[in-house]
Amino acid sequence: MSTAATAMLRVCTAAGCRSRGGEQLRRHCATAATEAATEAATEAMAAGAPPLRVKGVGCLGPCSDGPLLAVDAEDTTRLFGFAADQASGRARAERVAAGLQQRLRATGSAPAGAELGTWRPPGAHLIPADDPFLALQRRLVLERCGLIDPGELDDALAAGAYRQLRAVLEQDDPAAVIAAVQRSGLRGRGGAAYPTGLKWQAVAAMAGQRKLVVCNGDEGDPGAFMDRTVLEGDPHGVLEGMAIAALAVGADHGFVYVRAEYPLAIARVRRAIAQAQRRGWLGTAIGGSRHGFDVEVRVGAGAYVCGEETALIHSIEGRRGTPRPRPPYPAERGAFGLPTLINNVETFANIPVLLRLGCEVYGRGTKVFSLTGPVRRGGVLEVPLGTSLRTIVETMGGGSASGRPIKAVQTGGPSGGCVPASALDVPVDDASLRALGTLLGSGGLVVLDAGTDMVDLAAFFMAFSREESCGKCIPCRCGTVQLELLLRKLLARRGTAADLAELERLCAVVSSASLCGLGQSAPRPLLSTLRHFRPEYTALLNAEAGQPQAVQP
Amino acid sequence: MAELHADGLIEVLSRAQELEGHLSPALLRHVARRLRLPPSRVLGTASFYHLFRFTPPAAHSCLVCTGTACHVQGAAALLAALQREPLAQWGIELGTVRCVGTCSGAPLLVVDGRVWNHSSGATAVADLRRLMP
Ligand SMILES: Cc1cc2nc3c(=O)[nH]c(=O)nc-3n(C[C@H](O)[C@H](O)[C@H](O)COP(=O)(O)O)c2cc1C
Ligand code: SF4
Ligand code: FES
Ligand code: FES
């Protein structure tokens, strides 16, 4: 990360660090900086230097060490965490602020915080810049996340926001934009990995006066928080991507759909939209051009299936979020019957980046992951597509934190499966993971250690799909119930070899006969654990129950 | 795009619940009348989404995260420990949520909207007890 000549404290106030007292820490440090500046001014009987800038920023990456604090001074950046600090959020904030004030006082009227180059926040530990968690990242989508104050448009503008939108407006050549997106090879980051350029082309080709652009920020996969991180840390990057998309396909209105469980992301996106409108980057005549593009936020109300694009459309229209058959695809008939472009948060955030870098430098692009479970260092990281899972989990995440060896990594949420420890060298891209019976999905990686019962995990995901099934079609509505019952029967050691066979047969029915992706993918966690950890299933079989004469209660 | 806005039913319901705590039959009828929608459409939509509730909330809410990261790090035991306590008598409503996106604090609780990281049964119960007036 680059630094300015002037010193600055960047405190992570994204949801992860906020739950660990990040906002408190920022407030206390800001107060200390102001007080120190006032004192210095009074003593010198003159107008003092401006106070040290203390900035609240988006996720800095290694959330498990939070709350995180970056000190930019004397042309270096040092990142600090408080993983080992047992103090309460308030006690820690007071302690760090007192240390900061003392240090600023000691340097007297020296330019605001210029001498913080060696300062170490009391109780903090340094996360060195060459730590693999930081050093192996390639931050494109997350470039500004953690650097800018997401609530200040000026900060984002100074860091380059809306520059690509301006260039696209000046060129005014929608076909060229679509061609560039197509050439980049970008695929949707929402899970289905559909080529983004093709989708844009389809929407652009539709006749009609009005078209819509929808940003899918439902992020329903448990254990995934990449989109939350992007929306909280750099909402303008997403809005810029949406505006470029709108120009390319000829849309004049957009929606950002965010799940209700993300109140901070919702607030930041709303604020970003209002600021961009005020400065003319959204609204009528954007950037002084003849194009208009309005965006509004729609908040989900707690239904996983609403992440599916046709269900999302119904939800935006204020209806029950049930999927419908495709075709017609949203490109043809989307929200309110209009041609609609739907892309994921991270997909949109990639657009300004790839236009700026050009296809060559952009390369295969990156993927943002959220790394969780019992790893030493977890959080959000962005790596080149094709990095091996082992690099992410063992080198960057530091391996198991529980003392038990890693058994598998779960990818793709309730639609995905497990990569066993023996296959961790797999490169993370959609094709390689599919070959292993799982999915890249949206990017949630949950590390599982040797203490994890894989049959229980399969039952956990089946229960999830059962609860979230919208009930519209029978294979999914009834199949998930049956599959969960069979799994529970196995777990209670009352299952037989016949039950196991029935389980596999039913999986095939549910995945082939369900209407939408939820039902079609619901069996995948089960099939994947069965494929890689079959002995755990067979060990649960009750041999006696298999005999015809044995009557089960 | 004003003509599209007539369909802000979910926004209206969210706001109504925010103000009133829950969606009572009278409130749902009122929303239907004001938006000129059949009551069945309003109730049908409201009942689809998990976040809408039709009974008044307790004084406090405690949600156990049962997302994947929390599940593999002890959420089930945490939930079971809390289920054994008479939380209702303490004015606390126990529920679950599927991941709030701050999984590095797993297993966690969301108590009255605030995240309690790395929760364990015994300490969580002691802290929840303190919520009682
Ligand atoms: C059950 C289900 C849930 C989904 N949830 C999400 C989600 O939370 N976020 C998302 O971007 N896509 C989700 N999708 C995929 C969307 O339907 C759609 O493919 C995606 O938003 C398209 O954007 P992309 O091409 O940029 O990935 C989900 C799909 C299914 C079947
Ligand atoms: S597969 Fe499941 S979630 Fe999808 S439409 Fe059918 S019942 Fe609904
Ligand atoms: S939320 Fe603060 S580092 Fe991720
Ligand atoms: S799984 Fe509990 S916060 Fe994500």
XYZ file of C-alpha atoms and ligand atoms in Angstrom:
733
model
C 0.000 0.000 0.000
C 1.270 3.415 -0.875
C 1.410 6.240 1.587
C 1.256 9.958 1.391
C 3.965 12.170 2.797
C 1.719 13.238 5.661
C 0.970 10.839 8.457
C -2.342 9.163 8.947
C -4.021 6.515 11.057
C -6.403 4.228 9.248
C -8.710 2.320 11.553
C -10.834 -0.470 10.123
C -14.479 0.224 10.896
C -15.966 -2.442 8.636
C -18.440 -4.840 10.228
C -15.805 -7.373 11.335
C -13.614 -4.913 13.216
C -16.654 -2.938 14.319
C -17.799 -6.021 16.235
C -14.385 -5.926 17.942
C -14.534 -2.267 18.895
C -13.074 -0.736 15.704
C -15.406 2.243 15.657
C -14.679 2.963 19.324
C -10.974 2.798 18.574
C -11.325 5.254 15.704
C -13.343 7.700 17.785
C -10.905 7.672 20.698
C -7.876 8.090 18.432
C -9.523 10.968 16.583
C -10.274 12.738 19.851
C -6.707 12.219 21.063
C -5.337 13.655 17.816
C -7.551 16.733 18.028
C -6.671 17.342 21.660
C -2.958 16.994 21.005
C -3.188 19.487 18.157
C -5.125 21.972 20.285
C -2.579 21.681 23.113
C 0.313 22.192 20.746
C -1.370 25.250 19.295
C -2.044 26.726 22.720
C 1.504 26.204 23.914
C 2.993 27.726 20.803
C 0.503 30.600 21.112
C -0.121 30.199 17.419
C -2.289 28.358 15.027
C -0.952 24.818 15.215
C -0.531 22.243 12.536
C -3.733 20.444 11.542
C -4.348 17.398 13.701
C -3.167 13.984 12.652
C -5.741 12.522 10.290
C -7.569 9.525 11.746
C -9.635 7.813 9.116
C -12.243 5.073 9.335
C -11.687 2.660 6.454
C -13.013 -0.588 4.996
C -11.659 -4.073 5.671
C -7.864 -4.278 5.813
C -7.845 -8.043 5.262
C -6.847 -10.191 8.247
C -10.102 -9.676 10.175
C -9.274 -12.386 12.724
C -6.558 -10.098 14.137
C -9.013 -7.232 14.497
C -9.607 -4.507 15.267
C -6.999 -3.440 12.723
C -5.101 -0.208 12.583
C -2.689 1.014 9.921
C -0.103 3.692 10.699
C 1.101 5.636 7.676
C 4.107 7.779 8.565
C 7.558 8.552 7.275
C 6.748 6.875 3.981
C 6.022 3.508 5.500
C 2.844 1.707 6.355
C 2.638 -0.576 9.315
C -0.388 -2.723 10.023
C -1.290 -3.580 13.596
C -3.726 -6.068 15.062
C -4.959 -6.851 18.531
C -5.507 -10.593 18.243
C -3.877 -11.349 21.598
C -5.411 -8.378 23.407
C -8.013 -9.534 25.911
C -9.154 -6.038 26.903
C -12.675 -4.833 26.240
C -13.201 -2.596 23.209
C -13.457 0.458 25.402
C -10.418 -0.248 27.564
C -8.365 -0.913 24.448
C -9.544 2.256 22.724
C -8.704 4.318 25.811
C -5.287 2.725 26.161
C -4.342 3.212 22.519
C -5.658 6.776 22.452
C -3.689 7.637 25.610
C -0.531 6.220 24.033
C -1.149 8.171 20.862
C -1.735 11.432 22.694
C 1.413 10.963 24.745
C 3.429 10.344 21.622
C 1.977 13.337 19.800
C 2.610 15.514 22.861
C 6.213 14.376 23.068
C 6.795 15.484 19.515
C 5.295 18.870 20.354
C 4.336 21.002 17.431
C 6.011 18.704 14.926
C 3.907 18.311 11.804
C 0.855 16.274 12.569
C 2.044 12.851 13.495
C 5.092 12.936 11.231
C 7.051 11.180 13.931
C 4.750 8.218 14.264
C 7.086 6.168 12.101
C 8.214 4.096 15.051
C 5.128 4.335 17.175
C 3.555 1.076 18.216
C 0.007 1.206 19.551
C 0.143 -0.208 23.093
C -1.049 -3.808 23.230
C -0.874 -4.240 19.454
C 1.156 -6.668 17.408
C 2.690 -5.849 14.051
C 1.548 -7.726 10.967
C 4.605 -7.324 8.747
C 4.094 -6.212 5.166
C 5.817 -9.374 3.948
C 3.410 -11.623 5.808
C 2.056 -13.998 3.144
C -1.514 -13.001 3.974
C -0.713 -9.517 2.691
C 2.171 -10.119 0.310
C 0.522 -12.777 -1.861
C -2.561 -10.730 -2.578
C -3.271 -8.921 -5.795
C -5.731 -6.259 -4.777
C -7.631 -4.995 -7.817
C -11.243 -5.029 -6.719
C -10.111 -4.220 -3.186
C -7.545 -1.653 -4.286
C -9.199 1.263 -2.497
C -10.809 -0.829 0.241
C -8.938 -0.032 3.455
C -7.317 3.074 1.991
C -10.218 5.444 1.527
C -12.941 6.631 3.846
C -15.946 4.986 2.162
C -18.194 7.759 3.445
C -16.238 10.524 1.656
C -16.616 10.835 -2.081
C -13.623 13.187 -2.291
C -11.405 10.512 -0.840
C -12.628 8.019 -3.433
C -12.263 10.548 -6.261
C -8.701 11.336 -5.226
C -7.976 7.618 -5.402
C -9.348 7.360 -8.934
C -13.055 6.612 -8.569
C -15.265 7.472 -11.577
C -12.249 8.027 -13.846
C -13.171 5.085 -16.057
C -16.788 6.220 -16.177
C -15.573 9.590 -17.391
C -13.431 7.951 -20.068
C -16.346 5.780 -21.193
C -18.609 8.829 -21.373
C -16.052 10.726 -23.420
C -15.620 7.850 -25.846
C -19.364 7.245 -25.989
C -18.935 3.908 -27.724
C -21.015 1.223 -25.933
C -19.941 -1.521 -28.322
C -16.282 -0.880 -27.539
C -16.942 -1.228 -23.807
C -18.739 -4.522 -24.301
C -15.932 -5.730 -26.544
C -13.370 -4.859 -23.871
C -15.324 -6.733 -21.204
C -15.638 -9.688 -23.527
C -11.933 -9.698 -24.352
C -11.014 -9.669 -20.683
C -12.681 -13.050 -20.225
C -14.396 -11.818 -17.064
C -16.917 -14.280 -15.695
C -19.650 -13.539 -13.202
C -18.521 -13.725 -9.587
C -21.953 -14.589 -8.175
C -21.472 -18.330 -8.523
C -22.560 -19.365 -12.013
C -19.383 -18.033 -13.690
C -21.254 -16.954 -16.825
C -19.213 -14.791 -19.244
C -20.035 -11.187 -18.364
C -19.422 -9.750 -21.832
C -21.894 -12.186 -23.419
C -24.559 -11.214 -20.927
C -23.983 -7.507 -21.589
C -24.200 -8.110 -25.303
C -27.513 -9.926 -24.901
C -29.039 -7.052 -22.932
C -27.621 -4.448 -25.306
C -29.156 -6.289 -28.257
C -32.660 -6.113 -26.763
C -35.028 -3.633 -28.296
C -36.835 -1.295 -25.961
C -36.688 2.196 -24.584
C -36.060 1.189 -21.009
C -33.668 -1.290 -19.512
C -32.494 -1.957 -15.994
C -29.223 -2.807 -14.292
C -29.380 -4.820 -11.078
C -26.516 -5.424 -8.699
C -26.897 -8.662 -6.756
C -25.667 -8.046 -3.217
C -27.762 -10.707 -1.552
C -24.701 -12.761 -0.580
C -26.653 -15.524 1.057
C -23.967 -18.203 1.320
C -23.186 -18.599 5.013
C -19.485 -18.096 5.632
C -19.117 -15.681 2.709
C -18.577 -11.947 3.116
C -16.690 -10.715 0.064
C -19.565 -8.625 -1.232
C -20.170 -7.114 2.183
C -16.511 -6.134 2.252
C -16.607 -4.518 -1.195
C -19.868 -2.659 -0.523
C -18.663 -1.408 2.855
C -15.129 -0.560 1.805
C -15.528 0.969 -1.657
C -19.180 1.420 -2.653
C -18.219 3.891 -5.393
C -16.292 1.219 -7.273
C -19.482 -0.849 -7.553
C -21.606 2.155 -8.548
C -19.052 3.109 -11.190
C -19.153 -0.413 -12.615
C -22.959 -0.283 -12.695
C -22.978 3.107 -14.437
C -20.542 1.852 -17.077
C -22.732 -1.214 -17.570
C -25.801 1.014 -17.909
C -24.101 3.025 -20.651
C -22.985 -0.119 -22.405
C -26.373 -1.830 -22.482
C -28.526 1.285 -22.695
C -30.156 1.243 -19.252
C -31.309 4.313 -17.354
C -32.202 2.857 -13.961
C -30.509 0.545 -11.510
C -31.075 -1.303 -8.264
C -28.595 -2.493 -5.681
C -30.174 -5.378 -3.796
C -28.514 -5.887 -0.399
C -29.490 -8.380 2.258
C -30.936 -6.958 5.443
C -28.295 -8.707 7.543
C -25.771 -6.113 6.287
C -26.951 -2.831 7.837
C -23.582 -1.091 7.486
C -23.261 -2.009 3.804
C -26.786 -0.700 3.200
C -26.021 2.592 4.931
C -22.764 3.063 3.045
C -24.258 2.305 -0.355
C -27.132 4.711 0.323
C -24.710 7.420 1.333
C -22.480 6.765 -1.670
C -25.449 7.023 -4.041
C -26.534 10.337 -2.513
C -23.003 11.744 -2.773
C -22.523 10.576 -6.341
C -25.852 12.111 -7.304
C -24.895 15.430 -5.770
C -21.702 15.501 -7.810
C -23.380 14.400 -10.992
C -21.871 10.929 -11.257
C -25.353 9.454 -10.958
C -28.735 10.912 -11.852
C -29.562 12.885 -14.962
C -26.819 13.913 -17.371
C -24.065 12.004 -15.593
C -20.635 13.539 -15.860
C -22.213 16.317 -17.934
C -23.180 13.870 -20.700
C -26.536 13.197 -22.359
C -26.878 9.944 -20.399
C -28.853 9.526 -17.203
C -28.603 6.712 -14.672
C -30.445 6.544 -11.366
C -29.773 3.941 -8.711
C -31.832 2.909 -5.734
C -31.239 0.422 -2.944
C -33.555 -2.502 -2.287
C -33.144 -4.335 0.996
C -33.825 -8.050 1.241
C -35.979 -9.451 3.990
C -34.194 -12.664 4.824
C -34.711 -15.268 2.114
C -31.685 -17.077 0.697
C -33.425 -17.956 -2.550
C -33.747 -14.243 -3.376
C -30.121 -14.368 -4.531
C -31.335 -16.413 -7.512
C -31.854 -13.934 -10.310
C -35.497 -14.553 -11.153
C -36.431 -14.619 -7.452
C -34.463 -11.401 -6.996
C -36.518 -9.808 -9.753
C -39.751 -10.768 -8.003
C -38.423 -9.403 -4.746
C -37.497 -6.085 -6.376
C -41.058 -5.919 -7.674
C -42.298 -6.286 -4.098
C -43.497 -9.860 -4.440
C -42.748 -13.252 -2.915
C -39.217 -14.176 -3.921
C -39.977 -17.371 -5.806
C -37.903 -18.296 -8.855
C -39.527 -18.865 -12.223
C -38.428 -20.974 -15.187
C -35.891 -19.494 -17.609
C -36.155 -18.629 -20.488
C -37.152 -15.922 -20.686
C -33.866 -14.840 -19.174
C -33.716 -11.534 -17.306
C -31.843 -10.075 -20.285
C -35.083 -10.463 -22.193
C -37.730 -10.084 -19.492
C -36.460 -8.943 -16.135
C -37.799 -6.672 -13.427
C -41.094 -4.973 -14.374
C -40.963 -6.855 -17.660
C -37.961 -4.820 -18.858
C -34.685 -6.171 -20.245
C -32.492 -6.421 -17.166
C -28.786 -6.910 -16.660
C -28.035 -8.716 -13.382
C -24.502 -9.023 -12.132
C -22.880 -9.678 -8.807
C -21.231 -6.957 -6.666
C -17.712 -8.176 -7.354
C -18.425 -8.512 -11.083
C -19.367 -4.839 -11.285
C -16.383 -3.839 -9.157
C -14.100 -5.553 -11.700
C -15.286 -3.380 -14.584
C -13.464 -0.094 -13.870
C -10.332 -2.068 -12.998
C -10.154 -4.069 -16.193
C -10.920 -1.025 -18.335
C -8.139 0.886 -16.623
C -5.524 -1.857 -16.754
C -6.379 -3.222 -20.180
C -6.701 -6.934 -20.874
C -2.990 -7.634 -20.950
C -2.173 -6.348 -17.484
C -5.492 -7.487 -16.051
C -4.633 -11.028 -17.121
C -6.957 -13.711 -15.800
C -8.068 -11.328 -13.111
C -8.520 -12.054 -9.447
C -11.032 -13.501 -7.042
C -11.919 -12.193 -3.616
C -12.292 -14.868 -0.950
C -13.446 -14.893 2.606
C -11.390 -17.334 4.628
C -12.980 -18.646 7.809
C -13.076 -21.635 10.123
C -10.263 -22.697 12.431
C -7.361 -21.076 10.542
C -4.646 -19.025 12.174
C -5.384 -15.971 10.106
C -8.782 -15.474 8.527
C -10.513 -12.643 6.753
C -10.807 -11.291 3.247
C -8.179 -11.752 0.585
C -7.930 -11.165 -3.136
C -5.620 -13.395 -5.162
C -4.984 -14.073 -8.847
C -7.436 -16.624 -10.229
C -5.720 -19.978 -10.288
C -3.817 -19.589 -7.018
C -3.817 -22.952 -5.277
C -6.141 -23.584 -2.403
C -3.134 -24.735 -0.390
C -1.464 -21.358 -0.823
C -4.567 -19.595 0.422
C -5.298 -21.864 3.351
C -1.848 -22.931 4.516
C 0.529 -20.198 3.410
C -1.715 -17.158 3.692
C -4.089 -18.431 6.365
C -1.286 -20.117 8.298
C -2.984 -23.503 8.473
C -5.042 -24.915 11.294
C -5.439 -22.938 14.491
C -7.128 -25.675 16.461
C -4.170 -28.023 16.789
C -6.032 -30.592 14.714
C -4.944 -31.036 11.104
C -7.014 -29.601 8.276
C -9.413 -32.154 6.881
C -11.054 -30.283 4.038
C -12.076 -26.873 2.781
C -15.701 -26.183 2.042
C -16.298 -24.009 -1.026
C -19.400 -22.718 -2.750
C -21.672 -22.684 0.311
C -24.865 -24.762 0.303
C -24.501 -25.220 -3.480
C -20.913 -26.407 -3.236
C -18.876 -29.122 -1.660
C -15.611 -30.010 -0.001
C -12.061 -30.183 -1.219
C -10.273 -32.851 0.856
C -6.882 -31.968 2.324
C -5.225 -34.346 -0.143
C -6.445 -32.222 -3.071
C -5.538 -28.785 -1.712
C -3.140 -28.165 -4.574
C -6.086 -27.546 -6.852
C -5.975 -24.110 -8.465
C -8.981 -22.004 -7.543
C -10.975 -21.543 -10.696
C -14.415 -22.755 -11.598
C -13.387 -25.581 -13.941
C -10.817 -27.141 -11.587
C -13.157 -27.102 -8.620
C -16.047 -28.533 -10.639
C -13.822 -31.439 -11.606
C -13.494 -32.164 -7.886
C -17.265 -32.163 -7.435
C -17.544 -28.740 -5.881
C -17.843 -25.131 -7.028
C -15.830 -21.976 -6.814
C -19.159 -20.386 -6.020
C -19.123 -16.875 -4.732
C -15.860 -17.226 -2.787
C -16.566 -18.369 0.751
C -13.870 -20.748 2.016
C -14.612 -22.508 5.281
C -11.716 -24.524 6.658
C -12.698 -27.781 8.352
C -10.377 -29.513 10.804
C -10.154 -33.165 11.754
C -12.846 -32.643 14.381
C -15.508 -32.062 11.706
C -18.079 -34.798 11.191
C -18.711 -34.778 7.440
C -22.084 -36.502 7.632
C -23.206 -33.921 10.166
C -21.966 -31.212 7.796
C -23.979 -32.711 4.947
C -27.044 -32.749 7.204
C -26.350 -29.140 8.161
C -26.392 -28.009 4.529
C -29.426 -30.128 3.714
C -31.286 -28.517 6.610
C -30.262 -25.146 5.241
C -31.627 -25.956 1.776
C -34.785 -27.432 3.262
C -35.417 -24.276 5.263
C -34.672 -21.983 2.355
C -36.551 -23.937 -0.304
C -39.320 -21.675 -1.560
C -41.621 -24.664 -1.939
C -42.611 -23.988 -5.515
C -41.502 -27.313 -6.956
C -41.870 -30.765 -5.448
C -38.409 -32.325 -6.010
C -36.811 -29.566 -3.946
C -39.566 -29.010 -1.389
C -40.023 -32.691 -0.557
C -36.652 -34.031 -1.625
C -34.686 -31.882 0.809
C -36.947 -33.040 3.653
C -36.453 -36.689 2.729
C -32.711 -36.301 2.276
C -32.325 -34.627 5.630
C -34.405 -37.320 7.331
C -32.224 -40.023 5.793
C -29.066 -38.228 6.916
C -30.426 -37.859 10.455
C -31.299 -41.547 10.414
C -27.709 -42.373 9.483
C -26.382 -40.047 12.162
C -28.586 -41.793 14.730
C -26.960 -45.054 13.566
C -30.270 -46.440 12.452
C -29.513 -46.335 8.739
C -28.825 -49.267 6.435
C -26.994 -49.841 3.189
C -30.389 -49.549 1.506
C -30.823 -46.091 3.016
C -27.468 -45.062 1.646
C -28.469 -46.265 -1.809
C -31.777 -44.427 -1.495
C -29.872 -41.291 -0.516
C -27.846 -41.392 -3.699
C -30.858 -42.150 -5.869
C -32.829 -39.273 -4.370
C -29.909 -36.879 -4.861
C -30.030 -37.592 -8.582
C -33.761 -36.885 -8.695
C -33.543 -33.625 -6.757
C -30.636 -32.261 -8.748
C -32.122 -33.102 -12.131
C -35.800 -32.292 -11.549
C -35.693 -29.079 -9.498
C -36.698 -25.796 -11.048
C -33.919 -23.502 -9.856
C -30.320 -23.631 -8.734
C -31.228 -24.016 -5.086
C -32.825 -27.405 -5.582
C -30.464 -28.429 -8.364
C -27.455 -27.828 -6.115
C -28.898 -28.873 -2.766
C -27.519 -32.440 -3.069
C -23.985 -31.272 -3.899
C -22.631 -30.980 -0.319
C -23.951 -34.472 0.348
C -22.595 -36.002 -2.858
C -19.260 -34.286 -2.375
C -18.773 -35.567 1.172
C -19.947 -38.982 0.028
C -17.384 -38.922 -2.764
C -14.431 -37.901 -0.632
C -15.390 -39.242 2.799
C -17.496 -42.301 2.083
C -16.046 -44.333 4.998
C -17.640 -41.850 7.393
C -21.022 -42.762 5.957
C -20.469 -46.507 5.918
C -19.129 -46.447 9.480
C -22.529 -45.199 10.580
C -24.448 -48.048 8.978
C -26.311 -50.301 11.293
C -25.601 -53.845 10.122
C -28.440 -55.369 12.115
C -30.970 -52.908 10.827
C -30.121 -54.237 7.395
C -31.543 -57.662 8.226
C -35.184 -58.046 7.229
C -36.161 -59.422 10.639
C -34.809 -56.445 12.562
C -37.709 -54.123 13.243
C -36.812 -50.512 13.795
C -38.846 -48.332 16.133
C -38.961 5.834 -12.531
C -41.927 6.722 -10.378
C -44.276 4.244 -11.978
C -42.134 1.392 -10.679
C -42.340 2.609 -7.119
C -45.896 1.464 -6.529
C -44.255 -1.894 -5.893
C -42.325 -0.897 -2.801
C -44.383 -3.281 -0.657
C -41.384 -4.890 1.014
C -39.913 -1.484 1.892
C -43.238 -0.385 3.359
C -43.533 -3.575 5.407
C -39.949 -3.226 6.690
C -40.553 0.343 7.730
C -43.851 -0.558 9.382
C -42.200 -3.334 11.356
C -39.341 -1.033 12.334
C -41.847 1.428 13.795
C -44.317 -0.998 15.351
C -42.107 -3.945 16.260
C -44.252 -6.434 14.392
C -46.879 -6.676 11.664
C -50.261 -6.940 13.361
C -53.390 -7.921 11.392
C -54.608 -4.338 11.642
C -51.296 -2.993 10.325
C -51.324 -5.441 7.405
C -54.892 -4.409 6.517
C -53.853 -0.775 6.683
C -50.884 -1.375 4.356
C -53.152 -3.233 1.912
C -55.648 -0.383 1.853
C -53.013 2.296 1.407
C -51.190 0.491 -1.383
C -54.489 -0.625 -2.978
C -53.397 -4.238 -2.898
C -55.491 -7.279 -1.966
C -54.809 -8.297 1.669
C -53.830 -11.757 0.442
C -51.001 -10.248 -1.620
C -49.719 -8.310 1.399
C -49.864 -11.238 3.823
C -48.606 -13.614 1.146
C -45.535 -11.472 0.598
C -44.905 -10.771 4.275
C -45.126 -14.429 5.238
C -42.562 -15.389 2.586
C -39.699 -13.450 4.155
C -38.060 -14.618 7.376
C -37.506 -11.141 8.768
C -41.168 -10.257 9.039
C -42.883 -11.198 12.259
C -46.500 -11.236 13.251
C -46.203 -11.280 17.046
C -44.682 -8.576 19.270
C -40.975 -9.017 20.039
C -39.637 -9.555 23.553
C -37.631 -6.820 25.288
C -34.347 -8.312 24.063
C -33.341 -10.542 21.217
C -30.538 -13.060 21.119
C -29.702 -14.670 17.794
C -27.305 -17.574 17.564
C -25.465 -17.573 14.253
C -25.926 -20.961 12.631
C -23.945 -20.211 9.481
C -21.263 -22.620 8.295
C -18.261 -21.045 10.000
C -20.133 -20.830 13.288
C -21.563 -24.336 12.877
C -18.158 -25.960 12.513
C -16.900 -24.031 15.525
C -19.550 -24.969 18.058
C -22.777 -23.090 17.249
C -24.948 -26.152 17.907
C -23.577 -26.560 21.439
C -23.984 -22.836 22.052
C -27.593 -22.934 20.888
C -28.301 -26.002 23.021
C -26.793 -24.316 26.093
C -28.986 -21.260 25.601
C -32.074 -23.383 24.980
C -31.613 -24.927 28.418
C -31.960 -21.538 30.115
C -35.270 -19.808 30.846
C -34.418 -16.924 28.511
C -38.069 -16.066 27.898
C -38.462 -15.367 31.598
C -35.585 -12.934 31.355
C -37.340 -11.074 28.590
C -35.019 -12.462 25.918
C -36.227 -14.030 22.699
C -33.901 -16.704 21.366
C -33.559 -17.134 17.617
C -31.060 -18.066 14.937
C -29.491 -16.309 11.981
C -27.611 -17.805 9.026
C -24.350 -15.823 9.005
C -24.022 -12.109 9.581
C -20.798 -11.946 7.577
C -18.321 -11.426 10.414
C -17.355 -15.082 10.615
C -13.877 -14.453 12.062
C -15.632 -14.086 15.434
C -17.262 -17.530 15.198
C -19.162 -18.823 17.029
C -21.080 -15.668 17.645
C -24.319 -14.226 18.956
C -26.163 -11.120 17.852
C -27.721 -9.585 20.954
C -30.018 -6.620 20.368
C -28.226 -5.981 17.098
C -24.710 -6.161 18.545
C -22.269 -8.924 17.714
C -20.839 -10.953 20.607
C -17.784 -12.717 19.195
C -16.357 -16.088 20.279
C -19.282 -16.881 22.541
C -19.359 -19.875 24.802
C -22.420 -21.186 26.591
C -21.451 -20.391 30.161
C -20.185 -16.839 29.672
C -22.977 -15.987 27.237
C -25.592 -17.070 29.767
C -23.954 -14.959 32.469
C -23.819 -11.924 30.179
C -27.395 -12.401 28.998
C -28.585 -12.622 32.597
C -27.260 -9.092 33.053
C -29.694 -7.797 30.449
C -32.510 -8.326 32.942
C -33.706 -5.063 34.428
C -30.124 -20.259 -4.715
C -29.258 -19.257 -5.405
C -28.704 -18.216 -4.676
C -27.906 -17.267 -5.295
N -27.377 -16.269 -4.535
C -26.623 -15.324 -5.134
C -26.080 -14.264 -4.365
O -26.271 -14.185 -3.147
N -25.331 -13.326 -4.987
C -25.098 -13.388 -6.350
O -24.439 -12.501 -6.871
N -25.577 -14.390 -7.089
C -26.342 -15.351 -6.517
N -26.863 -16.353 -7.294
C -26.583 -16.345 -8.752
C -27.548 -15.438 -9.501
O -28.686 -16.170 -9.851
C -26.932 -14.872 -10.767
O -26.377 -15.903 -11.490
C -25.847 -13.848 -10.519
O -26.297 -12.833 -9.686
C -25.405 -13.263 -11.821
O -24.318 -12.366 -11.632
P -22.868 -12.687 -12.174
O -23.006 -13.176 -13.579
O -22.147 -11.402 -12.083
O -22.305 -13.730 -11.279
C -27.651 -17.340 -6.684
C -28.193 -18.395 -7.418
C -28.974 -19.347 -6.800
C -29.532 -20.460 -7.619
S -35.812 -25.644 -6.656
Fe -36.496 -25.190 -4.557
S -36.092 -23.014 -4.285
Fe -35.993 -23.427 -6.506
S -38.068 -23.046 -7.227
Fe -38.023 -25.203 -6.711
S -38.740 -25.250 -4.562
Fe -38.193 -23.143 -5.003
S -13.195 -6.109 8.995
Fe -11.467 -5.081 9.725
S -9.877 -6.180 8.798
Fe -11.613 -7.132 7.964
S -21.126 -18.200 9.929
Fe -21.567 -17.093 11.711
S -21.042 -15.073 11.114
Fe -20.708 -16.172 9.295
